[in-house]
PDB file of C-alpha atoms in Angstrom:
ATOM      1  CA  MET L   1     -11.510  -0.508 -18.883  1.00 87.00           C
ATOM      2  CA  VAL L   2     -10.210  -0.691 -15.311  1.00 95.00           C
ATOM      3  CA  MET L   3      -6.582  -1.863 -15.037  1.00 96.00           C
ATOM      4  CA  ALA L   4      -3.790  -2.150 -12.513  1.00 97.00           C
ATOM      5  CA  ALA L   5      -1.824   1.046 -12.143  1.00 97.00           C
ATOM      6  CA  PRO L   6       1.208   1.386 -14.461  1.00 96.00           C
ATOM      7  CA  PHE L   7       4.670   2.702 -13.656  1.00 97.00           C
ATOM      8  CA  GLN L   8       4.136   6.374 -12.831  1.00 96.00           C
ATOM      9  CA  SER L   9       5.855   9.281 -11.093  1.00 96.00           C
ATOM     10  CA  ILE L  10       4.793  12.551  -9.593  1.00 97.00           C
ATOM     11  CA  THR L  11       6.635  15.523  -8.082  1.00 96.00           C
ATOM     12  CA  LEU L  12       5.559  16.997  -4.770  1.00 96.00           C
ATOM     13  CA  GLY L  13       7.663  20.044  -4.016  1.00 95.00           C
ATOM     14  CA  ALA L  14      11.219  18.774  -3.589  1.00 96.00           C
ATOM     15  CA  LEU L  15      10.067  15.107  -3.521  1.00 97.00           C
ATOM     16  CA  ARG L  16       9.787  12.719  -6.399  1.00 97.00           C
ATOM     17  CA  ILE L  17       7.384   9.848  -5.793  1.00 98.00           C
ATOM     18  CA  THR L  18       7.419   6.853  -8.095  1.00 97.00           C
ATOM     19  CA  TYR L  19       5.026   3.909  -8.121  1.00 98.00           C
ATOM     20  CA  VAL L  20       6.900   0.780  -9.154  1.00 98.00           C
ATOM     21  CA  PRO L  21       4.531  -2.006 -10.277  1.00 98.00           C
ATOM     22  CA  ASP L  22       5.137  -5.660  -9.434  1.00 98.00           C
ATOM     23  CA  GLY L  23       2.009  -7.195 -10.950  1.00 98.00           C
ATOM     24  CA  TYR L  24      -1.699  -7.139 -10.308  1.00 98.00           C
ATOM     25  CA  GLY L  25      -4.467  -8.564  -8.181  1.00 98.00           C
ATOM     26  CA  LEU L  26      -8.061  -9.599  -8.751  1.00 98.00           C
ATOM     27  CA  LEU L  27     -10.617  -9.494  -5.968  1.00 98.00           C
ATOM     28  CA  LYS L  28     -14.147 -10.915  -5.778  1.00 97.00           C
ATOM     29  CA  PRO L  29     -16.339  -7.939  -4.792  1.00 97.00           C
ATOM     30  CA  SER L  30     -18.782  -9.844  -2.579  1.00 96.00           C
ATOM     31  CA  GLY L  31     -15.907 -11.757  -1.040  1.00 97.00           C
ATOM     32  CA  LEU L  32     -13.863  -8.674  -0.216  1.00 98.00           C
ATOM     33  CA  PHE L  33     -16.943  -6.798   1.030  1.00 98.00           C
ATOM     34  CA  PRO L  34     -19.135  -9.549   2.439  1.00 98.00           C
ATOM     35  CA  THR L  35     -21.903  -7.279   3.726  1.00 97.00           C
ATOM     36  CA  THR L  36     -22.670  -5.941   0.240  1.00 97.00           C
ATOM     37  CA  ARG L  37     -25.434  -7.218  -1.984  1.00 95.00           C
ATOM     38  CA  GLU L  38     -25.654  -7.443  -5.761  1.00 91.00           C
ATOM     39  CA  THR L  39     -27.796  -4.269  -5.798  1.00 94.00           C
ATOM     40  CA  ASP L  40     -25.029  -2.363  -4.029  1.00 95.00           C
ATOM     41  CA  TRP L  41     -22.851  -2.787  -7.132  1.00 96.00           C
ATOM     42  CA  GLN L  42     -25.349  -1.642  -9.743  1.00 94.00           C
ATOM     43  CA  ASP L  43     -23.940   1.886  -9.835  1.00 92.00           C
ATOM     44  CA  TYR L  44     -20.323   0.730  -9.591  1.00 94.00           C
ATOM     45  CA  GLN L  45     -19.855  -1.507 -12.598  1.00 95.00           C
ATOM     46  CA  HIS L  46     -17.068   0.807 -13.775  1.00 93.00           C
ATOM     47  CA  PHE L  47     -14.958  -0.462 -10.863  1.00 94.00           C
ATOM     48  CA  LEU L  48     -15.126  -4.019 -12.234  1.00 96.00           C
ATOM     49  CA  ASN L  49     -13.419  -5.785 -15.140  1.00 96.00           C
ATOM     50  CA  GLU L  50     -15.255  -7.842 -17.750  1.00 95.00           C
ATOM     51  CA  GLN L  51     -15.316 -10.826 -15.417  1.00 95.00           C
ATOM     52  CA  GLY L  52     -16.976  -8.768 -12.676  1.00 96.00           C
ATOM     53  CA  GLN L  53     -13.902  -8.613 -10.441  1.00 97.00           C
ATOM     54  CA  LEU L  54     -12.210  -5.682  -8.766  1.00 98.00           C
ATOM     55  CA  VAL L  55      -8.754  -5.059 -10.182  1.00 97.00           C
ATOM     56  CA  GLY L  56      -5.989  -4.301  -7.716  1.00 98.00           C
ATOM     57  CA  SER L  57      -2.564  -2.792  -8.260  1.00 98.00           C
ATOM     58  CA  VAL L  58       0.418  -4.637  -6.741  1.00 98.00           C
ATOM     59  CA  GLY L  59       3.675  -2.739  -6.258  1.00 98.00           C
ATOM     60  CA  ALA L  60       5.617  -0.358  -4.021  1.00 98.00           C
ATOM     61  CA  HIS L  61       6.615   3.304  -3.811  1.00 98.00           C
ATOM     62  CA  VAL L  62       9.984   5.020  -4.023  1.00 98.00           C
ATOM     63  CA  ILE L  63      10.271   8.476  -2.489  1.00 98.00           C
ATOM     64  CA  GLN L  64      13.361  10.436  -3.524  1.00 98.00           C
ATOM     65  CA  THR L  65      14.267  13.425  -1.377  1.00 97.00           C
ATOM     66  CA  PRO L  66      17.267  15.720  -1.864  1.00 95.00           C
ATOM     67  CA  LYS L  67      19.299  13.467   0.462  1.00 97.00           C
ATOM     68  CA  HIS L  68      17.559  10.067   0.681  1.00 98.00           C
ATOM     69  CA  THR L  69      15.912   7.282  -1.321  1.00 98.00           C
ATOM     70  CA  LEU L  70      13.075   5.705   0.632  1.00 98.00           C
ATOM     71  CA  LEU L  71      11.184   2.566  -0.369  1.00 98.00           C
ATOM     72  CA  VAL L  72       7.704   2.013   1.102  1.00 98.00           C
ATOM     73  CA  ASP L  73       7.068  -1.727   1.250  1.00 98.00           C
ATOM     74  CA  THR L  74       8.801  -4.260  -0.990  1.00 98.00           C
ATOM     75  CA  ALA L  75       5.860  -5.433  -3.110  1.00 98.00           C
ATOM     76  CA  TYR L  76       4.832  -9.072  -3.659  1.00 98.00           C
ATOM     77  CA  GLY L  77       7.789 -10.808  -5.246  1.00 97.00           C
ATOM     78  CA  PRO L  78       8.107 -13.412  -8.013  1.00 96.00           C
ATOM     79  CA  ALA L  79       5.055 -15.443  -6.980  1.00 96.00           C
ATOM     80  CA  ASP L  80       1.450 -16.241  -7.814  1.00 97.00           C
ATOM     81  CA  PHE L  81      -1.464 -16.918  -5.509  1.00 95.00           C
ATOM     82  CA  GLU L  82      -5.023 -17.954  -6.223  1.00 95.00           C
ATOM     83  CA  GLY L  83      -7.581 -18.018  -3.434  1.00 94.00           C
ATOM     84  CA  PRO L  84     -11.363 -17.837  -3.213  1.00 95.00           C
ATOM     85  CA  ILE L  85     -11.361 -14.050  -2.757  1.00 96.00           C
ATOM     86  CA  VAL L  86      -7.958 -12.788  -3.947  1.00 97.00           C
ATOM     87  CA  THR L  87      -5.664 -13.673  -6.874  1.00 98.00           C
ATOM     88  CA  LEU L  88      -2.155 -12.180  -6.950  1.00 98.00           C
ATOM     89  CA  HIS L  89       0.473 -12.154  -9.655  1.00 98.00           C
ATOM     90  CA  GLY L  90       3.881 -10.557  -9.077  1.00 98.00           C
ATOM     91  CA  GLY L  91       7.487 -10.542 -10.254  1.00 98.00           C
ATOM     92  CA  THR L  92       8.181  -7.404 -12.290  1.00 98.00           C
ATOM     93  CA  PHE L  93       9.248  -5.049  -9.498  1.00 98.00           C
ATOM     94  CA  LEU L  94      13.033  -5.170 -10.017  1.00 98.00           C
ATOM     95  CA  GLN L  95      12.851  -4.645 -13.762  1.00 97.00           C
ATOM     96  CA  ASN L  96      10.488  -1.709 -13.154  1.00 97.00           C
ATOM     97  CA  LEU L  97      12.857  -0.325 -10.541  1.00 97.00           C
ATOM     98  CA  LYS L  98      15.493  -0.180 -13.284  1.00 96.00           C
ATOM     99  CA  LYS L  99      13.035   1.859 -15.314  1.00 92.00           C
ATOM    100  CA  ALA L 100      13.202   4.399 -12.498  1.00 92.00           C
ATOM    101  CA  ARG L 101      17.030   4.297 -12.809  1.00 95.00           C
ATOM    102  CA  ILE L 102      17.317   3.095  -9.220  1.00 97.00           C
ATOM    103  CA  ASP L 103      19.676   0.328  -8.161  1.00 97.00           C
ATOM    104  CA  PRO L 104      18.580  -1.719  -5.134  1.00 98.00           C
ATOM    105  CA  ALA L 105      21.831  -0.621  -3.457  1.00 98.00           C
ATOM    106  CA  ASP L 106      20.645   3.004  -3.759  1.00 97.00           C
ATOM    107  CA  ILE L 107      17.739   2.428  -1.330  1.00 98.00           C
ATOM    108  CA  ASP L 108      18.855   3.750   2.052  1.00 98.00           C
ATOM    109  CA  THR L 109      15.583   3.283   3.950  1.00 98.00           C
ATOM    110  CA  VAL L 110      12.757   0.717   3.708  1.00 98.00           C
ATOM    111  CA  PHE L 111       9.523   1.440   5.571  1.00 98.00           C
ATOM    112  CA  PHE L 112       6.902  -1.261   5.906  1.00 99.00           C
ATOM    113  CA  THR L 113       3.281  -0.211   6.222  1.00 98.00           C
ATOM    114  CA  HIS L 114       2.607  -3.760   7.475  1.00 98.00           C
ATOM    115  CA  LEU L 115       3.989  -7.255   7.116  1.00 98.00           C
ATOM    116  CA  HIS L 116       1.661  -9.021   4.729  1.00 98.00           C
ATOM    117  CA  LEU L 117       3.107 -11.167   1.949  1.00 97.00           C
ATOM    118  CA  ASP L 118       2.238  -8.685  -0.823  1.00 98.00           C
ATOM    119  CA  HIS L 119       4.163  -5.960   1.015  1.00 98.00           C
ATOM    120  CA  VAL L 120       7.389  -7.803   1.956  1.00 98.00           C
ATOM    121  CA  GLY L 121       7.999 -10.032  -1.065  1.00 98.00           C
ATOM    122  CA  TRP L 122      11.170  -8.441  -2.423  1.00 98.00           C
ATOM    123  CA  THR L 123      12.748  -7.926   1.004  1.00 98.00           C
ATOM    124  CA  GLY L 124      15.066 -10.809   0.130  1.00 97.00           C
ATOM    125  CA  GLN L 125      16.005 -13.098  -2.748  1.00 93.00           C
ATOM    126  CA  ILE L 126      17.384 -16.624  -2.946  1.00 89.00           C
ATOM    127  CA  VAL L 127      20.861 -16.559  -4.500  1.00 89.00           C
ATOM    128  CA  ASP L 128      22.863 -19.792  -4.793  1.00 90.00           C
ATOM    129  CA  GLY L 129      20.366 -21.410  -2.458  1.00 89.00           C
ATOM    130  CA  GLN L 130      20.773 -18.773   0.262  1.00 92.00           C
ATOM    131  CA  PRO L 131      18.458 -15.873   1.155  1.00 93.00           C
ATOM    132  CA  ILE L 132      20.038 -12.432   0.879  1.00 96.00           C
ATOM    133  CA  LEU L 133      18.663  -8.928   1.318  1.00 98.00           C
ATOM    134  CA  THR L 134      17.607  -7.246  -1.908  1.00 98.00           C
ATOM    135  CA  PHE L 135      18.383  -3.815  -0.491  1.00 98.00           C
ATOM    136  CA  PRO L 136      21.699  -4.386   1.336  1.00 97.00           C
ATOM    137  CA  ASN L 137      22.392  -0.794   2.340  1.00 98.00           C
ATOM    138  CA  ALA L 138      18.972   0.050   3.765  1.00 98.00           C
ATOM    139  CA  ARG L 139      17.614   0.602   7.233  1.00 98.00           C
ATOM    140  CA  PHE L 140      14.396  -1.351   7.723  1.00 98.00           C
ATOM    141  CA  LEU L 141      11.617   0.179   9.797  1.00 98.00           C
ATOM    142  CA  VAL L 142       8.185  -0.935  10.984  1.00 98.00           C
ATOM    143  CA  ARG L 143       5.848  -0.056  13.835  1.00 98.00           C
ATOM    144  CA  SER L 144       6.689  -2.047  16.954  1.00 98.00           C
ATOM    145  CA  THR L 145       3.099  -3.321  17.310  1.00 98.00           C
ATOM    146  CA  GLU L 146       3.326  -4.822  13.844  1.00 98.00           C
ATOM    147  CA  TRP L 147       6.622  -6.535  14.470  1.00 98.00           C
ATOM    148  CA  HIS L 148       5.674  -7.902  17.864  1.00 98.00           C
ATOM    149  CA  ARG L 149       2.446  -9.508  16.679  1.00 97.00           C
ATOM    150  CA  PHE L 150       4.715 -12.350  15.524  1.00 97.00           C
ATOM    151  CA  ASP L 151       5.753 -12.947  19.128  1.00 97.00           C
ATOM    152  CA  ASP L 152       2.555 -15.021  19.273  1.00 96.00           C
ATOM    153  CA  PRO L 153       3.375 -18.503  17.919  1.00 94.00           C
ATOM    154  CA  ALA L 154      -0.185 -18.764  16.590  1.00 95.00           C
ATOM    155  CA  GLU L 155       0.348 -15.789  14.262  1.00 96.00           C
ATOM    156  CA  SER L 156       0.743 -17.060  10.713  1.00 95.00           C
ATOM    157  CA  ARG L 157       4.096 -16.564   9.020  1.00 96.00           C
ATOM    158  CA  ALA L 158       2.944 -18.204   5.767  1.00 95.00           C
ATOM    159  CA  GLY L 159       4.600 -16.565   2.773  1.00 95.00           C
ATOM    160  CA  ILE L 160       6.709 -14.162   4.836  1.00 97.00           C
ATOM    161  CA  GLU L 161       9.153 -16.474   6.632  1.00 96.00           C
ATOM    162  CA  VAL L 162      12.147 -15.472   4.510  1.00 96.00           C
ATOM    163  CA  ALA L 163      11.478 -11.751   4.984  1.00 98.00           C
ATOM    164  CA  LEU L 164      11.028 -12.091   8.744  1.00 98.00           C
ATOM    165  CA  ASN L 165      14.199 -14.130   9.145  1.00 97.00           C
ATOM    166  CA  LEU L 166      16.252 -11.661   7.123  1.00 98.00           C
ATOM    167  CA  LEU L 167      14.826  -8.705   9.018  1.00 98.00           C
ATOM    168  CA  ALA L 168      15.336 -10.191  12.480  1.00 97.00           C
ATOM    169  CA  GLN L 169      18.805  -8.686  12.929  1.00 93.00           C
ATOM    170  CA  ARG L 170      18.150  -5.496  10.929  1.00 97.00           C
ATOM    171  CA  ILE L 171      14.678  -4.260  11.842  1.00 98.00           C
ATOM    172  CA  GLU L 172      14.236  -0.931  13.607  1.00 98.00           C
ATOM    173  CA  LEU L 173      11.008  -0.416  15.559  1.00 98.00           C
ATOM    174  CA  ILE L 174       9.246   2.924  15.398  1.00 98.00           C
ATOM    175  CA  GLU L 175       6.130   4.519  16.822  1.00 96.00           C
ATOM    176  CA  ASP L 176       3.292   6.767  15.722  1.00 98.00           C
ATOM    177  CA  GLY L 177       4.509  10.295  14.997  1.00 98.00           C
ATOM    178  CA  ALA L 178       8.143   9.285  14.587  1.00 98.00           C
ATOM    179  CA  PRO L 179      10.057  11.004  11.773  1.00 97.00           C
ATOM    180  CA  ILE L 180      11.702   8.523   9.379  1.00 97.00           C
ATOM    181  CA  LEU L 181      13.213  11.369   7.404  1.00 97.00           C
ATOM    182  CA  PRO L 182      12.708  15.110   7.746  1.00 97.00           C
ATOM    183  CA  GLU L 183      10.032  14.839   5.060  1.00 97.00           C
ATOM    184  CA  ALA L 184       8.377  11.585   6.223  1.00 98.00           C
ATOM    185  CA  THR L 185       6.437  10.903   9.451  1.00 98.00           C
ATOM    186  CA  VAL L 186       4.741   7.713  10.649  1.00 98.00           C
ATOM    187  CA  LEU L 187       0.950   7.694  11.026  1.00 98.00           C
ATOM    188  CA  ALA L 188      -0.614   4.872  13.020  1.00 98.00           C
ATOM    189  CA  THR L 189      -3.537   3.514  10.969  1.00 98.00           C
ATOM    190  CA  SER L 190      -4.436   0.300  12.755  1.00 98.00           C
ATOM    191  CA  GLY L 191      -7.256  -1.977  11.660  1.00 98.00           C
ATOM    192  CA  HIS L 192      -6.040  -3.785   8.590  1.00 98.00           C
ATOM    193  CA  THR L 193      -3.404  -5.217  10.927  1.00 98.00           C
ATOM    194  CA  PRO L 194      -2.821  -4.213  14.570  1.00 98.00           C
ATOM    195  CA  GLY L 195       0.337  -2.269  13.731  1.00 98.00           C
ATOM    196  CA  HIS L 196      -0.524  -0.978  10.257  1.00 98.00           C
ATOM    197  CA  ALA L 197       0.969   2.406   9.482  1.00 98.00           C
ATOM    198  CA  SER L 198       0.721   5.048   6.784  1.00 98.00           C
ATOM    199  CA  LEU L 199       3.303   7.679   5.966  1.00 98.00           C
ATOM    200  CA  LEU L 200       2.843  11.461   5.875  1.00 98.00           C
ATOM    201  CA  LEU L 201       5.090  13.182   3.366  1.00 98.00           C
ATOM    202  CA  THR L 202       5.582  16.941   3.420  1.00 98.00           C
ATOM    203  CA  SER L 203       7.393  19.400   1.188  1.00 97.00           C
ATOM    204  CA  GLY L 204       6.710  23.071   1.765  1.00 95.00           C
ATOM    205  CA  LYS L 205       2.951  23.543   1.847  1.00 94.00           C
ATOM    206  CA  GLU L 206       2.321  20.337  -0.081  1.00 96.00           C
ATOM    207  CA  ARG L 207       1.721  17.009   1.581  1.00 97.00           C
ATOM    208  CA  ALA L 208       0.922  13.438   0.646  1.00 98.00           C
ATOM    209  CA  ILE L 209      -0.185  10.350   2.540  1.00 98.00           C
ATOM    210  CA  VAL L 210       1.036   6.872   1.534  1.00 98.00           C
ATOM    211  CA  LEU L 211      -2.002   4.879   2.584  1.00 98.00           C
ATOM    212  CA  GLY L 212      -0.824   1.291   2.588  1.00 98.00           C
ATOM    213  CA  ASP L 213      -3.892  -0.955   2.909  1.00 98.00           C
ATOM    214  CA  VAL L 214      -6.224   1.517   4.635  1.00 98.00           C
ATOM    215  CA  PHE L 215      -8.084   1.458   1.309  1.00 98.00           C
ATOM    216  CA  HIS L 216      -7.929  -1.502  -1.090  1.00 97.00           C
ATOM    217  CA  SER L 217     -10.177   0.072  -3.707  1.00 97.00           C
ATOM    218  CA  SER L 218     -11.269   3.603  -4.526  1.00 95.00           C
ATOM    219  CA  ILE L 219     -14.873   2.523  -3.944  1.00 96.00           C
ATOM    220  CA  GLN L 220     -14.018   2.666  -0.228  1.00 97.00           C
ATOM    221  CA  PHE L 221     -13.683   6.444  -0.424  1.00 96.00           C
ATOM    222  CA  GLU L 222     -17.422   6.482  -1.096  1.00 94.00           C
ATOM    223  CA  HIS L 223     -18.205   3.563   1.229  1.00 96.00           C
ATOM    224  CA  PRO L 224     -15.731   3.523   4.125  1.00 97.00           C
ATOM    225  CA  GLU L 225     -18.412   1.734   6.160  1.00 97.00           C
ATOM    226  CA  TRP L 226     -18.270  -1.433   4.042  1.00 98.00           C
ATOM    227  CA  THR L 227     -16.704  -4.297   5.999  1.00 98.00           C
ATOM    228  CA  ASN L 228     -13.472  -5.531   4.423  1.00 98.00           C
ATOM    229  CA  VAL L 229     -12.812  -9.226   5.016  1.00 98.00           C
ATOM    230  CA  LEU L 230      -9.038  -8.668   4.767  1.00 98.00           C
ATOM    231  CA  ASP L 231      -8.995  -6.372   7.832  1.00 98.00           C
ATOM    232  CA  SER L 232      -7.948  -8.073  11.095  1.00 98.00           C
ATOM    233  CA  ASP L 233     -10.164  -5.653  13.071  1.00 98.00           C
ATOM    234  CA  PRO L 234     -12.950  -4.555  10.683  1.00 98.00           C
ATOM    235  CA  GLU L 235     -14.571  -2.066  13.020  1.00 98.00           C
ATOM    236  CA  ARG L 236     -11.320  -0.349  13.883  1.00 98.00           C
ATOM    237  CA  ALA L 237     -10.436  -0.304  10.205  1.00 98.00           C
ATOM    238  CA  LYS L 238     -13.693   1.522   9.488  1.00 98.00           C
ATOM    239  CA  ARG L 239     -12.858   4.164  12.083  1.00 98.00           C
ATOM    240  CA  THR L 240      -9.392   4.544  10.576  1.00 98.00           C
ATOM    241  CA  ARG L 241     -10.852   5.004   7.069  1.00 98.00           C
ATOM    242  CA  HIS L 242     -13.143   7.753   8.312  1.00 97.00           C
ATOM    243  CA  GLN L 243     -10.186   9.463  10.029  1.00 97.00           C
ATOM    244  CA  MET L 244      -8.045   9.216   6.925  1.00 97.00           C
ATOM    245  CA  LEU L 245     -10.822  10.644   4.756  1.00 96.00           C
ATOM    246  CA  GLN L 246     -10.710  13.740   6.914  1.00 94.00           C
ATOM    247  CA  GLU L 247      -6.932  13.920   6.474  1.00 96.00           C
ATOM    248  CA  LEU L 248      -7.104  13.416   2.726  1.00 97.00           C
ATOM    249  CA  ALA L 249      -9.747  16.166   2.460  1.00 94.00           C
ATOM    250  CA  GLN L 250      -7.298  18.727   3.848  1.00 94.00           C
ATOM    251  CA  PRO L 251      -5.976  21.317   1.370  1.00 93.00           C
ATOM    252  CA  SER L 252      -2.968  20.470  -0.792  1.00 95.00           C
ATOM    253  CA  THR L 253      -3.093  16.783   0.197  1.00 97.00           C
ATOM    254  CA  LEU L 254      -2.312  13.988  -2.279  1.00 98.00           C
ATOM    255  CA  GLY L 255      -3.406  10.439  -1.583  1.00 98.00           C
ATOM    256  CA  ILE L 256      -1.130   7.538  -2.583  1.00 98.00           C
ATOM    257  CA  GLY L 257      -2.720   4.109  -2.632  1.00 97.00           C
ATOM    258  CA  THR L 258      -1.104   0.706  -3.008  1.00 97.00           C
ATOM    259  CA  HIS L 259      -3.819  -1.506  -4.473  1.00 98.00           C
ATOM    260  CA  ILE L 260      -6.012   1.178  -6.039  1.00 97.00           C
ATOM    261  CA  ALA L 261      -6.597   0.538  -9.756  1.00 97.00           C
ATOM    262  CA  ASP L 262      -5.782   2.797 -12.742  1.00 96.00           C
ATOM    263  CA  SER L 263      -3.643   5.310 -10.820  1.00 96.00           C
ATOM    264  CA  VAL L 264      -2.303   5.152  -7.287  1.00 97.00           C
ATOM    265  CA  PHE L 265      -2.184   8.956  -7.109  1.00 97.00           C
ATOM    266  CA  GLY L 266      -5.358  10.933  -6.384  1.00 97.00           C
ATOM    267  CA  ARG L 267      -7.167  13.556  -4.376  1.00 96.00           C
ATOM    268  CA  LEU L 268     -10.516  13.507  -2.631  1.00 94.00           C
ATOM    269  CA  THR L 269     -13.359  15.495  -4.093  1.00 85.00           C
ATOM    270  CA  SER L 270     -16.817  15.872  -2.559  1.00 80.00           C
ATOM    271  CA  VAL L 271     -19.779  15.118  -4.818  1.00 78.00           C
ATOM    272  CA  GLN L 272     -23.305  15.261  -3.354  1.00 75.00           C
ATOM    273  CA  SER L 273     -21.933  14.901   0.197  1.00 76.00           C
ATOM    274  CA  LYS L 274     -19.887  11.835  -0.755  1.00 81.00           C
ATOM    275  CA  TYR L 275     -16.131  11.589  -1.165  1.00 89.00           C
ATOM    276  CA  GLN L 276     -14.812  10.434  -4.505  1.00 87.00           C
ATOM    277  CA  TRP L 277     -11.306   9.678  -5.703  1.00 92.00           C
ATOM    278  CA  SER L 278     -10.119  12.073  -8.395  1.00 91.00           C
ATOM    279  CA  VAL L 279      -7.075  10.770 -10.233  1.00 92.00           C
ATOM    280  CA  GLU L 280      -3.978  12.961 -10.125  1.00 89.00           C
ATOM    281  CA  GLN L 281      -2.279  12.875 -13.514  1.00 81.00           C
ATOM    282  CA  PRO L 282       1.235  11.456 -13.167  1.00 78.00           C
ATOM    283  CA  GLU L 283       4.203  12.783 -15.089  1.00 78.00           C
ATOM    284  CA  ARG L 284       4.730   9.542 -16.966  1.00 59.00           C
TER     285      ARG L 284
END
């Protein structure tokens, strides 16, 4: 039965990549993909739980290099949300981080793929009534386009106000192609949000792409053309998905999802001229 991805790690050359769960999400298929019909799902029942909903993983990724500890996004936080399309449950990230034997103070870099509430939730915590940074020793980086979309007063800050306020004096703005670390380079993957970014990781001849929300479900590897209601620019997001499919199809390339169910680690395989997600077995 389809489930949210568990705590899992994988080694890529000199890098250790750990998925740290925070909870899970449930998504209404016809709500997430509003152009689909019931018949479109007949061959994809294995993507759905017993209630007919898509299951989504909710968490973040830690990349440990020989010299650095990088956190990609800060998960959802100790919160619950129920909407007509998406239900989110979070709160277990810090205890799972302990499972990885990582103290929040060990994180020296935080990279945000984008600034949605399920990606910035553990940026800060309320202690004695005051917000403080969860990762006090980290640099915080995001694409400038993503940060500056909040210059518009009409842009919603709902659910992310604490994170934005804490980051205001700490954020570092970066651009497409910028190296965060010697092993990690920013990839502009706009569409889900204007400044959405993925992260290219390299170690020797091996490489991996942390995808953020380019793909919410592995069904999108087969159907990148399906409109996703959560994308701010659906047509641009479709073009981005097609571009990323070409990147993921390159030799020795591992894909790392955020919300993909069962396992966030996988590789693309081609079956009858369609891409499919083939799970990469984690170490634990």
